[in-house]
Amino acid sequence: MNPSLVIIGAGMAGLSAGIFARMNGFQTEIVEMHGIPGGMCTAWKRKGYTFDLCIQCLSGSKPGTDLHRLYEAIGLLDNTTFVSSEYWKHVRDAEGNELTLYNNPDRLEEELIRFSPEDTPFIHRLCRDIRRLQSLETPIERSILETIRLLPLMKVMNRYKQPPDRSLAEIKNPVLRRLLVAGLDWDGQSATFPMMGLAWQGSGNGGYPLGGSVPLAKSLEKRFLDLGGSIRYGTKVKKIIVEGGKASGVILSDDSVLHADAVISCADGRTTIFEMLEGKFCNDHIMGNYRDLTPFPPLLFFSLGINADLSGLPDVLTYVPEDPVEIGGTEHPYFNFYNFAKDPGLYPAGKGVITVWVPVSWEHWQQFPYQGEEYRHEKEKAAGQIIELFGRLYPHLADAVEVYDVASPMTFSRYTGTWNGAYEGWRVTPDAFFISLPNTLPGLSRFAMAGQWVVTGGGISGAVISARKAVQQICRDFNQPFQDGT
Ligand SMILES: Cc1cc2nc3c(=O)[nH]c(=O)nc-3n(C[C@H](O)[C@H](O)[C@H](O)COP(=O)(O)OP(=O)(O)OC[C@H]3O[C@@H](n4cnc5c(N)ncnc54)[C@H](O)[C@@H]3O)c2cc1C
């Protein structure tokens, strides 16, 4: 009989791991604590509006790339149509200065020079580097050949290793510097990371999938079930069972036991290592990662249902107020307004959806008992501030917000188990610049981890690639060849 495998979590990593496992003959069951697939790749409905949490762009959307081939092999892109925007962000400040960060490096160059001719040499170099980044493909495997292929681009990537305020410090024109820093800032990560996103969008490799996150998760769920896998929803894993140094099943929250020949955890990394496995399989390197790396922050995620046609508004507007604005216990130097006009399936005809995500502190939100009066009051207050900002940007739409919704750090933690509400795993910082994280634990075999806690930068691509790697590892444990369907 083929060996059995339990996978913890039906997020994008867990579902992908399930598909790879079935391709390689494992009897596979996924255990998911929520009632639906997708994890962070999710959306919810309010009065005819669909509020999508996850997707703005999918790296690997370009046909012919290795990642696209892998997505096709697991059925991620079944019936998916991608659309693209002309620009990464449109940035506006309180004084009315406006800058469009075009995805096309030639147009971007023109726009930046128009804004600040005195910065022409810097702009030339920046846009040349973005052109180079367009050729960068996310490697599926970290082989020596891949490393050699990446070498010429490493110099470019390293040049913008610091966050935008430091990587772009040479820009002379203070207004250009402020707007560009705001447009490229991504929670304090290395500037290379958003520049790669911009470059990929420009080369057709960072499209937006019409329909948003849910169809992607549903496609993976369907492929997994079609391949003969099973999913147990509404069931939380408490512990991973270890016998003789081998993972051999899981204990569920009702204390029942699910035996298996191997386990893959796609749940939160800290919970997996320090709670499900009680920290018994750890070394200094792993402890160091959990001590020193910086996770993505928790968010207040605002969704606005607007009773007006938004097709004339920018796809993404970064607004830089005169002074930072305090919302949800944190000061914010700028706000990103994401407009979903490009995806008419998400809202009733003639209307529109805007989402805004602002990073906040877990400690601040911990003060308020979940769903208590103070908690609700804080959320209402924050929503009022965002609606006020929206009205300030678009005075003619100030009264058009007919539905709103706020997800707090606790919402993220409750529905996906993510540590302290982090909205993805580890940030790409100068100290953790595309580093490789272990997906196995010392002293434990027939076990692997996948998902956003074993890659830096998170994302669906990281979830899929790490899932492939985890199943490859399990195949190795059983002395079995591995195939990924490509
Ligand atoms: C606001 C936002 C915008 C984003 N934008 C993009 C984007 O444009 N492009 C992109 O590629 N990515 C984007 N991402 C990131 C992407 O959604 C995630 O990185 C990816 O979906 C993570 O998948 P995962 O499977 O690793 O983790 P998760 O989605 O967190 O899945 C983990 C799963 O495990 C389950 N689980 C946890 N603990 C247990 C347990 N004890 N027992 C049983 N089940 C358990 C959870 O319920 C969950 O379903 C965005 C994310 C957010 C929040």
Coordinates of C-alpha atoms and ligand atoms in Angstrom, one line a residue:
M1 CA 0.0 0.0 0.0
N2 CA 1.2 3.5 -0.7
P3 CA 2.4 5.5 2.3
S4 CA 0.0 8.0 3.8
L5 CA 0.5 11.7 4.4
V6 CA -1.3 14.2 6.5
I7 CA -1.0 17.9 5.5
I8 CA -1.8 20.6 8.0
G9 CA -3.6 23.5 6.4
A10 CA -5.6 24.0 3.2
G11 CA -4.0 27.4 2.3
M12 CA -2.3 27.7 -1.1
A13 CA 0.8 25.8 0.2
G14 CA -1.3 23.0 1.8
L15 CA -3.4 22.5 -1.3
S16 CA -0.4 22.6 -3.6
A17 CA 1.4 20.1 -1.4
G18 CA -1.6 17.9 -1.5
I19 CA -1.6 17.9 -5.3
F20 CA 2.1 17.1 -5.5
A21 CA 1.7 14.4 -2.9
R22 CA -1.1 12.8 -5.0
M23 CA 1.0 13.1 -8.1
N24 CA 3.6 11.0 -6.3
G25 CA 1.2 8.4 -5.0
F26 CA 0.8 9.3 -1.3
Q27 CA -2.6 8.7 0.3
T28 CA -3.2 12.2 1.3
E29 CA -5.5 14.0 3.7
I30 CA -5.5 17.7 4.4
V31 CA -6.7 18.9 7.8
E32 CA -7.9 22.5 7.8
M33 CA -9.3 24.4 10.8
H34 CA -11.4 26.8 8.7
G35 CA -14.5 25.7 6.8
I36 CA -13.2 26.7 3.4
P37 CA -9.9 26.4 1.4
G38 CA -7.4 29.2 0.6
G39 CA -6.2 30.5 4.0
M40 CA -5.0 34.1 3.3
C41 CA -6.3 33.6 -0.3
T42 CA -9.8 34.5 0.5
A43 CA -12.7 36.9 0.1
W44 CA -16.0 37.6 1.7
K45 CA -19.3 39.1 0.6
R46 CA -21.2 42.0 2.0
K47 CA -24.5 43.3 0.4
G48 CA -23.5 42.2 -3.2
Y49 CA -19.9 43.3 -2.9
T50 CA -17.0 40.8 -2.8
F51 CA -14.1 42.0 -0.7
D52 CA -10.9 40.2 -1.7
L53 CA -8.1 40.0 0.8
C54 CA -5.2 38.6 -1.1
I55 CA -4.5 39.2 -4.7
Q56 CA -3.0 42.3 -6.5
C57 CA -0.5 40.5 -8.7
L58 CA 0.6 37.0 -9.3
S59 CA 4.3 36.4 -10.1
G60 CA 4.5 33.7 -12.7
S61 CA 1.4 34.8 -14.7
K62 CA 3.5 34.9 -17.9
P63 CA 3.1 31.8 -20.1
G64 CA 6.5 30.2 -20.9
T65 CA 8.1 30.8 -17.5
D66 CA 9.0 27.8 -15.3
L67 CA 6.6 29.1 -12.6
H68 CA 3.7 29.4 -15.1
R69 CA 4.4 25.8 -16.2
L70 CA 4.3 24.6 -12.5
Y71 CA 1.0 26.5 -11.9
E72 CA -0.5 24.8 -15.0
A73 CA 0.7 21.4 -13.8
I74 CA -1.2 21.8 -10.5
G75 CA -4.3 23.4 -12.1
L76 CA -3.9 26.8 -10.4
L77 CA -4.6 28.7 -13.6
D78 CA -7.6 26.6 -14.8
N79 CA -10.0 29.1 -16.3
T80 CA -8.0 32.1 -15.2
T81 CA -7.8 35.3 -17.2
F82 CA -5.2 37.9 -16.2
V83 CA -5.5 41.6 -16.6
S84 CA -2.7 44.1 -16.1
S85 CA -2.4 47.7 -15.1
E86 CA -0.2 50.3 -16.8
Y87 CA 1.4 51.3 -13.6
W88 CA 2.5 50.0 -10.2
K89 CA 1.0 52.9 -8.3
H90 CA -0.1 56.5 -8.8
V91 CA 1.2 58.6 -6.0
R92 CA -0.3 61.9 -4.8
D93 CA 0.7 64.1 -1.9
A94 CA -1.4 66.7 0.1
E95 CA 0.1 69.6 -1.9
G96 CA -1.2 68.1 -5.2
N97 CA 2.1 66.7 -6.6
E98 CA 1.4 63.6 -8.6
L99 CA 3.6 60.9 -10.0
T100 CA 2.7 57.7 -11.9
L101 CA 5.0 54.7 -11.4
Y102 CA 4.6 53.2 -14.9
N103 CA 5.4 49.5 -15.3
N104 CA 7.0 50.2 -18.6
P105 CA 10.6 51.4 -17.8
D106 CA 10.7 53.8 -20.8
R107 CA 7.5 55.5 -19.7
L108 CA 8.7 55.5 -16.1
E109 CA 11.9 57.1 -17.1
E110 CA 10.1 59.8 -19.0
E111 CA 7.8 60.5 -16.1
L112 CA 10.5 60.7 -13.5
I113 CA 12.7 63.0 -15.7
R114 CA 9.7 65.2 -16.4
F115 CA 9.4 65.5 -12.6
S116 CA 13.0 66.1 -11.8
P117 CA 15.5 66.7 -14.7
E118 CA 18.3 67.3 -12.2
D119 CA 18.0 63.6 -11.2
T120 CA 18.5 62.3 -14.8
P121 CA 21.6 60.2 -14.1
F122 CA 20.0 58.4 -11.2
I123 CA 16.8 57.9 -13.1
H124 CA 18.6 56.4 -16.0
R125 CA 20.3 53.9 -13.8
L126 CA 17.1 53.1 -11.9
C127 CA 15.2 52.4 -15.1
R128 CA 18.0 50.4 -16.6
D129 CA 18.0 48.2 -13.5
I130 CA 14.2 47.8 -13.7
R131 CA 14.7 46.6 -17.3
R132 CA 17.2 44.1 -16.1
L133 CA 14.9 42.9 -13.3
Q134 CA 12.2 42.2 -16.0
S135 CA 14.3 39.2 -17.1
L136 CA 14.4 37.7 -13.5
E137 CA 12.4 34.6 -13.1
T138 CA 11.5 33.1 -9.7
P139 CA 13.7 29.9 -9.6
I140 CA 11.8 26.7 -8.8
E141 CA 14.9 25.0 -7.5
R142 CA 18.0 26.6 -6.0
S143 CA 20.6 24.7 -8.1
I144 CA 24.1 25.8 -8.9
L145 CA 22.9 26.4 -12.5
E146 CA 20.2 28.7 -11.2
T147 CA 22.7 30.5 -9.0
I148 CA 25.0 31.1 -11.9
R149 CA 22.0 32.3 -14.0
L150 CA 21.1 34.8 -11.2
L151 CA 24.6 36.1 -10.7
P152 CA 24.4 39.1 -13.2
L153 CA 21.2 40.2 -11.5
M154 CA 22.5 39.9 -8.0
K155 CA 24.5 43.1 -8.4
V156 CA 21.3 45.0 -9.4
M157 CA 19.3 43.4 -6.6
N158 CA 22.0 44.3 -4.1
R159 CA 22.1 47.9 -5.2
Y160 CA 18.5 48.4 -3.8
K161 CA 18.9 46.0 -0.8
Q162 CA 18.1 48.8 1.7
P163 CA 14.5 50.0 2.1
P164 CA 13.4 52.8 -0.4
D165 CA 14.2 55.7 1.9
R166 CA 17.9 54.6 1.9
S167 CA 18.1 53.0 -1.5
L168 CA 16.7 56.2 -3.1
A169 CA 18.5 58.6 -0.8
E170 CA 20.7 59.9 -3.7
I171 CA 17.7 61.5 -5.4
K172 CA 18.2 65.3 -5.2
N173 CA 14.7 66.5 -5.8
P174 CA 13.0 66.2 -2.3
V175 CA 9.5 65.9 -3.7
L176 CA 10.4 63.2 -6.2
R177 CA 12.3 61.4 -3.4
R178 CA 9.3 61.5 -1.1
L179 CA 6.8 60.3 -3.7
L180 CA 9.0 57.6 -5.0
V181 CA 9.8 56.3 -1.5
A182 CA 6.1 56.3 -0.7
G183 CA 5.3 54.5 -4.0
L184 CA 7.9 51.8 -3.5
D185 CA 7.7 51.3 0.2
W186 CA 6.4 47.9 1.2
D187 CA 6.4 47.6 4.9
G188 CA 10.0 48.6 5.2
Q189 CA 11.3 45.8 3.0
S190 CA 14.3 46.1 0.7
A191 CA 13.4 48.4 -2.3
T192 CA 14.4 45.5 -4.6
F193 CA 11.2 43.6 -3.7
P194 CA 8.7 46.2 -4.9
M195 CA 11.0 47.0 -7.9
M196 CA 10.7 43.3 -8.8
G197 CA 6.9 43.5 -8.6
L198 CA 6.9 46.6 -10.8
A199 CA 9.3 45.0 -13.3
W200 CA 7.3 41.8 -13.5
Q201 CA 4.1 43.7 -14.1
G202 CA 5.8 45.5 -16.9
S203 CA 7.0 42.3 -18.5
G204 CA 3.6 40.6 -18.2
N205 CA 4.7 38.3 -15.4
G206 CA 2.7 39.9 -12.6
G207 CA -0.9 39.9 -13.8
Y208 CA -4.1 40.2 -11.7
P209 CA -6.4 37.2 -12.0
L210 CA -10.0 38.2 -12.7
G211 CA -12.3 36.9 -10.0
G212 CA -9.6 37.5 -7.3
S213 CA -8.3 34.9 -4.8
V214 CA -11.1 32.5 -4.3
P215 CA -11.2 31.0 -7.8
L216 CA -7.4 30.3 -7.4
A217 CA -8.0 28.4 -4.1
K218 CA -11.0 26.6 -5.6
S219 CA -9.0 25.5 -8.6
L220 CA -6.4 23.9 -6.4
E221 CA -9.0 22.3 -4.1
K222 CA -10.8 20.8 -7.2
R223 CA -7.5 19.4 -8.6
F224 CA -6.6 17.9 -5.3
L225 CA -10.0 16.2 -4.8
D226 CA -10.0 15.0 -8.5
L227 CA -6.7 13.4 -7.9
G228 CA -8.3 11.4 -5.0
G229 CA -7.1 13.5 -2.0
S230 CA -9.5 14.3 0.9
I231 CA -9.9 17.3 3.1
R232 CA -11.2 17.5 6.6
Y233 CA -12.5 21.0 7.2
G234 CA -13.4 22.6 10.5
T235 CA -10.7 20.5 12.3
K236 CA -7.7 21.9 14.1
V237 CA -4.4 20.1 14.6
K238 CA -3.1 20.4 18.1
K239 CA 0.0 18.2 18.1
I240 CA 2.2 16.3 15.6
I241 CA 2.9 12.8 16.8
V242 CA 6.6 11.6 16.6
E243 CA 7.7 8.0 17.1
G244 CA 11.3 7.0 16.8
G245 CA 12.3 10.3 15.3
K246 CA 9.7 10.0 12.5
A247 CA 6.5 12.1 12.3
S248 CA 3.6 9.6 12.4
G249 CA 0.4 11.5 12.5
V250 CA -1.4 14.3 14.3
I251 CA -3.6 14.9 17.3
L252 CA -6.7 16.9 16.6
S253 CA -8.3 19.4 18.8
D254 CA -11.0 16.9 20.0
D255 CA -8.0 14.7 21.0
S256 CA -8.7 12.2 18.3
V257 CA -5.6 10.8 16.5
L258 CA -5.0 10.7 12.8
H259 CA -2.1 8.3 12.0
A260 CA 0.0 8.7 8.9
D261 CA 3.4 7.7 7.6
A262 CA 4.5 11.3 7.1
V263 CA 3.4 14.9 8.0
I264 CA 3.7 18.2 6.1
S265 CA 2.8 21.3 8.1
C266 CA 1.7 24.4 6.1
A267 CA 0.5 26.1 9.2
D268 CA 2.1 29.0 11.0
G269 CA 5.8 28.2 11.5
R270 CA 6.2 29.2 15.1
T271 CA 3.0 27.3 16.1
T272 CA 4.3 24.2 14.2
I273 CA 7.8 24.2 15.7
F274 CA 7.1 25.4 19.2
E275 CA 3.6 24.2 19.9
M276 CA 2.7 21.3 17.7
L277 CA 6.2 19.8 18.2
E278 CA 6.9 21.5 21.6
G279 CA 10.2 22.9 20.4
K280 CA 11.8 19.5 20.6
F281 CA 13.3 19.6 17.1
C282 CA 15.2 22.8 16.9
N283 CA 18.7 24.1 16.7
D284 CA 20.4 27.5 17.1
H285 CA 19.9 28.4 13.4
I286 CA 16.1 27.9 13.6
M287 CA 15.9 29.6 17.0
G288 CA 18.0 32.5 15.5
N289 CA 15.5 32.9 12.6
Y290 CA 12.6 33.1 14.9
R291 CA 14.4 35.6 17.1
D292 CA 16.0 37.8 14.4
L293 CA 13.9 37.8 11.3
T294 CA 11.1 40.3 10.9
P295 CA 7.6 39.0 10.1
F296 CA 5.2 41.1 8.0
P297 CA 3.1 43.3 10.3
P298 CA -0.5 42.6 11.3
L299 CA -3.0 44.7 9.4
L300 CA -6.2 46.6 9.7
F301 CA -7.8 45.7 6.4
F302 CA -10.5 48.0 5.2
S303 CA -13.0 47.2 2.5
L304 CA -15.3 49.8 1.1
G305 CA -18.4 49.1 -1.1
I306 CA -18.9 52.3 -3.2
N307 CA -22.2 53.2 -4.8
A308 CA -20.5 54.8 -7.8
D309 CA -18.6 53.9 -11.0
L310 CA -14.9 53.8 -10.1
S311 CA -13.5 53.1 -13.5
G312 CA -12.0 56.6 -13.8
L313 CA -10.0 56.3 -10.6
P314 CA -6.4 55.0 -10.4
D315 CA -5.9 51.2 -9.9
V316 CA -3.8 51.9 -6.9
L317 CA -3.5 55.4 -5.4
T318 CA -0.8 56.0 -2.8
Y319 CA -1.7 59.1 -0.8
V320 CA 0.9 61.0 1.2
P321 CA -0.7 63.3 3.7
E322 CA 1.1 66.4 5.0
D323 CA 1.8 64.8 8.3
P324 CA 1.6 61.1 9.3
V325 CA -2.0 60.2 10.4
E326 CA -2.6 58.0 13.4
I327 CA -5.0 55.1 12.8
G328 CA -5.5 52.0 14.9
G329 CA -2.7 52.9 17.3
T330 CA 0.1 53.5 14.6
E331 CA 1.2 56.6 12.7
H332 CA 1.0 56.2 8.9
P333 CA 3.0 58.3 6.5
Y334 CA 1.0 57.2 3.5
F335 CA -2.0 55.1 2.5
N336 CA -2.6 52.8 -0.5
F337 CA -6.1 52.7 -1.9
Y338 CA -6.6 49.6 -4.1
N339 CA -9.4 50.0 -6.7
F340 CA -11.0 46.8 -8.1
A341 CA -12.8 48.5 -11.0
K342 CA -10.8 46.2 -13.3
D343 CA -12.8 43.2 -11.9
P344 CA -16.5 43.8 -12.5
G345 CA -17.4 40.4 -11.1
L346 CA -16.7 41.7 -7.6
Y347 CA -19.4 44.4 -7.3
P348 CA -22.9 45.2 -8.6
A349 CA -23.1 47.0 -11.9
G350 CA -22.3 50.7 -11.7
K351 CA -20.6 50.4 -8.3
G352 CA -17.1 49.6 -7.1
V353 CA -14.8 48.2 -4.4
I354 CA -11.8 49.9 -2.7
T355 CA -9.6 48.2 -0.1
V356 CA -7.0 49.9 2.1
W357 CA -4.5 48.0 4.3
V358 CA -2.7 49.7 7.1
P359 CA 0.0 48.0 9.2
V360 CA -0.6 48.2 13.0
S361 CA 0.8 46.8 16.1
W362 CA -0.4 43.5 17.6
E363 CA 0.2 44.8 21.1
H364 CA -2.1 47.7 20.6
W365 CA -4.9 45.4 19.4
Q366 CA -4.4 42.9 22.1
Q367 CA -5.7 45.5 24.6
F368 CA -9.2 45.0 23.4
P369 CA -11.0 41.8 24.1
Y370 CA -12.0 40.3 20.7
Q371 CA -15.5 41.4 19.6
G372 CA -15.9 43.3 22.9
E373 CA -17.4 46.9 22.9
E374 CA -14.0 48.6 23.0
Y375 CA -12.7 46.5 20.1
R376 CA -15.8 47.3 18.0
H377 CA -15.4 51.0 18.9
E378 CA -11.7 51.0 17.8
K379 CA -12.6 49.4 14.5
E380 CA -15.5 51.8 13.9
K381 CA -13.2 54.8 14.7
A382 CA -10.5 53.5 12.3
A383 CA -13.1 52.9 9.5
G384 CA -14.4 56.4 10.0
Q385 CA -10.9 57.8 9.5
I386 CA -10.3 55.8 6.3
I387 CA -13.7 56.9 4.9
E388 CA -12.8 60.5 5.8
L389 CA -9.5 60.1 3.9
F390 CA -11.3 58.6 1.0
G391 CA -13.7 61.5 0.9
R392 CA -10.8 64.0 1.1
L393 CA -9.2 62.3 -2.0
Y394 CA -12.4 62.1 -3.9
P395 CA -14.8 64.8 -2.6
H396 CA -17.5 63.8 -5.2
L397 CA -17.6 60.3 -3.7
A398 CA -17.5 61.3 0.0
D399 CA -21.1 60.1 0.5
A400 CA -20.9 57.1 -1.8
V401 CA -19.6 54.6 0.7
E402 CA -22.6 52.3 1.3
V403 CA -20.9 49.3 2.9
Y404 CA -17.7 48.9 4.8
D405 CA -15.9 46.2 6.7
V406 CA -12.8 46.0 8.9
A407 CA -10.6 43.0 9.5
S408 CA -8.3 43.4 12.4
P409 CA -5.1 41.5 13.4
M410 CA -7.2 39.2 15.5
T411 CA -9.4 38.4 12.5
F412 CA -6.3 37.2 10.6
S413 CA -5.1 35.2 13.6
R414 CA -8.5 33.6 14.2
Y415 CA -9.1 32.5 10.6
T416 CA -5.5 31.4 9.6
G417 CA -3.7 30.9 12.9
T418 CA -0.9 33.3 11.7
W419 CA 1.5 34.4 14.4
N420 CA 0.5 37.8 16.0
G421 CA -1.7 38.5 13.0
A422 CA 1.2 38.7 10.5
Y423 CA -0.3 39.0 7.1
E424 CA 2.5 37.1 5.4
G425 CA 5.6 35.3 6.7
W426 CA 9.1 36.9 6.7
R427 CA 9.9 40.3 5.3
V428 CA 12.7 40.7 2.7
T429 CA 15.0 43.0 4.7
P430 CA 18.7 43.8 4.2
D431 CA 19.5 41.2 6.9
A432 CA 17.2 38.6 5.3
F433 CA 17.8 39.3 1.7
F434 CA 16.3 36.3 -0.1
I435 CA 17.9 33.9 2.3
S436 CA 17.1 30.2 2.2
L437 CA 15.1 28.9 5.2
P438 CA 15.1 25.2 6.2
N439 CA 11.9 23.3 5.6
T440 CA 12.9 20.3 7.8
L441 CA 13.8 20.1 11.4
P442 CA 16.9 18.5 13.0
G443 CA 16.2 15.0 14.4
L444 CA 12.9 14.6 12.7
S445 CA 12.3 12.7 9.5
R446 CA 9.2 12.1 7.4
F447 CA 8.3 15.7 8.2
A448 CA 8.6 18.9 6.2
M449 CA 7.2 22.4 6.3
A450 CA 5.8 24.5 3.4
G451 CA 4.2 27.9 3.0
Q452 CA 5.0 31.5 3.8
W453 CA 7.0 30.7 6.9
V454 CA 9.7 28.8 5.0
V455 CA 10.3 31.5 2.4
T456 CA 11.0 35.2 2.6
G457 CA 8.6 37.6 1.0
G458 CA 5.6 35.3 1.2
G459 CA 3.2 35.2 -1.7
I460 CA 1.4 32.5 -3.7
S461 CA 4.5 31.7 -5.7
G462 CA 6.5 31.0 -2.5
A463 CA 3.6 28.8 -1.2
V464 CA 3.6 26.7 -4.4
I465 CA 7.4 26.4 -4.7
S466 CA 7.8 25.5 -1.1
A467 CA 5.0 22.9 -1.3
R468 CA 6.8 21.3 -4.2
K469 CA 10.0 21.2 -2.2
A470 CA 8.3 19.7 0.9
V471 CA 6.8 16.8 -1.1
Q472 CA 10.2 16.3 -2.8
Q473 CA 11.7 16.0 0.7
I474 CA 9.1 13.4 1.7
C475 CA 9.7 11.4 -1.4
R476 CA 13.4 11.4 -0.5
D477 CA 12.5 10.1 3.0
F478 CA 10.8 7.2 1.3
N479 CA 13.5 6.7 -1.3
Q480 CA 11.0 7.4 -4.0
P481 CA 11.6 9.5 -7.2
F482 CA 9.7 12.8 -7.3
Q483 CA 7.7 14.2 -10.2
D484 CA 5.9 17.6 -10.4
G485 CA 3.8 17.1 -13.5
T486 CA 5.7 19.6 -15.6
Ligands
LIG1 C1 -3.6 41.7 2.2 C2 -2.8 40.7 1.5 C3 -2.4 40.9 0.1 C4 -1.6 39.9 -0.5 N1 -1.3 40.1 -1.8 C5 -0.7 39.1 -2.5 C6 -0.5 39.2 -3.9 O1 -0.9 40.2 -4.6 N2 0.2 38.2 -4.5 C7 0.6 37.0 -3.9 O2 1.2 36.1 -4.5 N3 0.4 36.9 -2.6 C8 -0.3 37.9 -1.9 N4 -0.5 37.8 -0.5 C9 0.1 36.6 0.2 C10 -0.5 35.3 0.0 O3 -1.9 35.4 0.2 C11 0.0 34.3 1.1 O4 1.4 34.5 1.1 C12 -0.3 32.9 0.7 O5 -1.6 32.7 0.4 C13 0.1 32.1 2.0 O6 -0.3 30.7 1.8 P1 0.1 29.7 2.9 O7 -0.6 28.4 2.5 O8 1.6 29.7 3.1 O9 -0.5 30.2 4.3 P2 -2.0 30.5 4.8 O10 -2.8 31.1 3.8 O11 -1.9 31.2 6.1 O12 -2.6 29.1 5.1 C14 -2.4 28.3 6.3 C15 -3.6 27.5 6.4 O13 -3.4 26.6 7.5 C16 -4.5 26.6 8.3 N5 -4.1 26.2 9.7 C17 -3.3 26.9 10.5 N6 -3.2 26.3 11.7 C18 -3.9 25.2 11.6 C19 -4.1 24.1 12.5 N7 -3.5 24.1 13.7 N8 -4.9 23.1 12.1 C20 -5.5 23.1 10.9 N9 -5.3 24.1 10.0 C21 -4.5 25.1 10.4 C22 -5.1 28.0 8.2 O14 -6.5 28.0 8.5 C23 -4.9 28.3 6.7 O15 -5.9 27.8 5.9 C24 -1.3 38.7 0.1 C25 -1.7 38.5 1.5 C26 -2.5 39.4 2.1 C27 -2.9 39.2 3.5

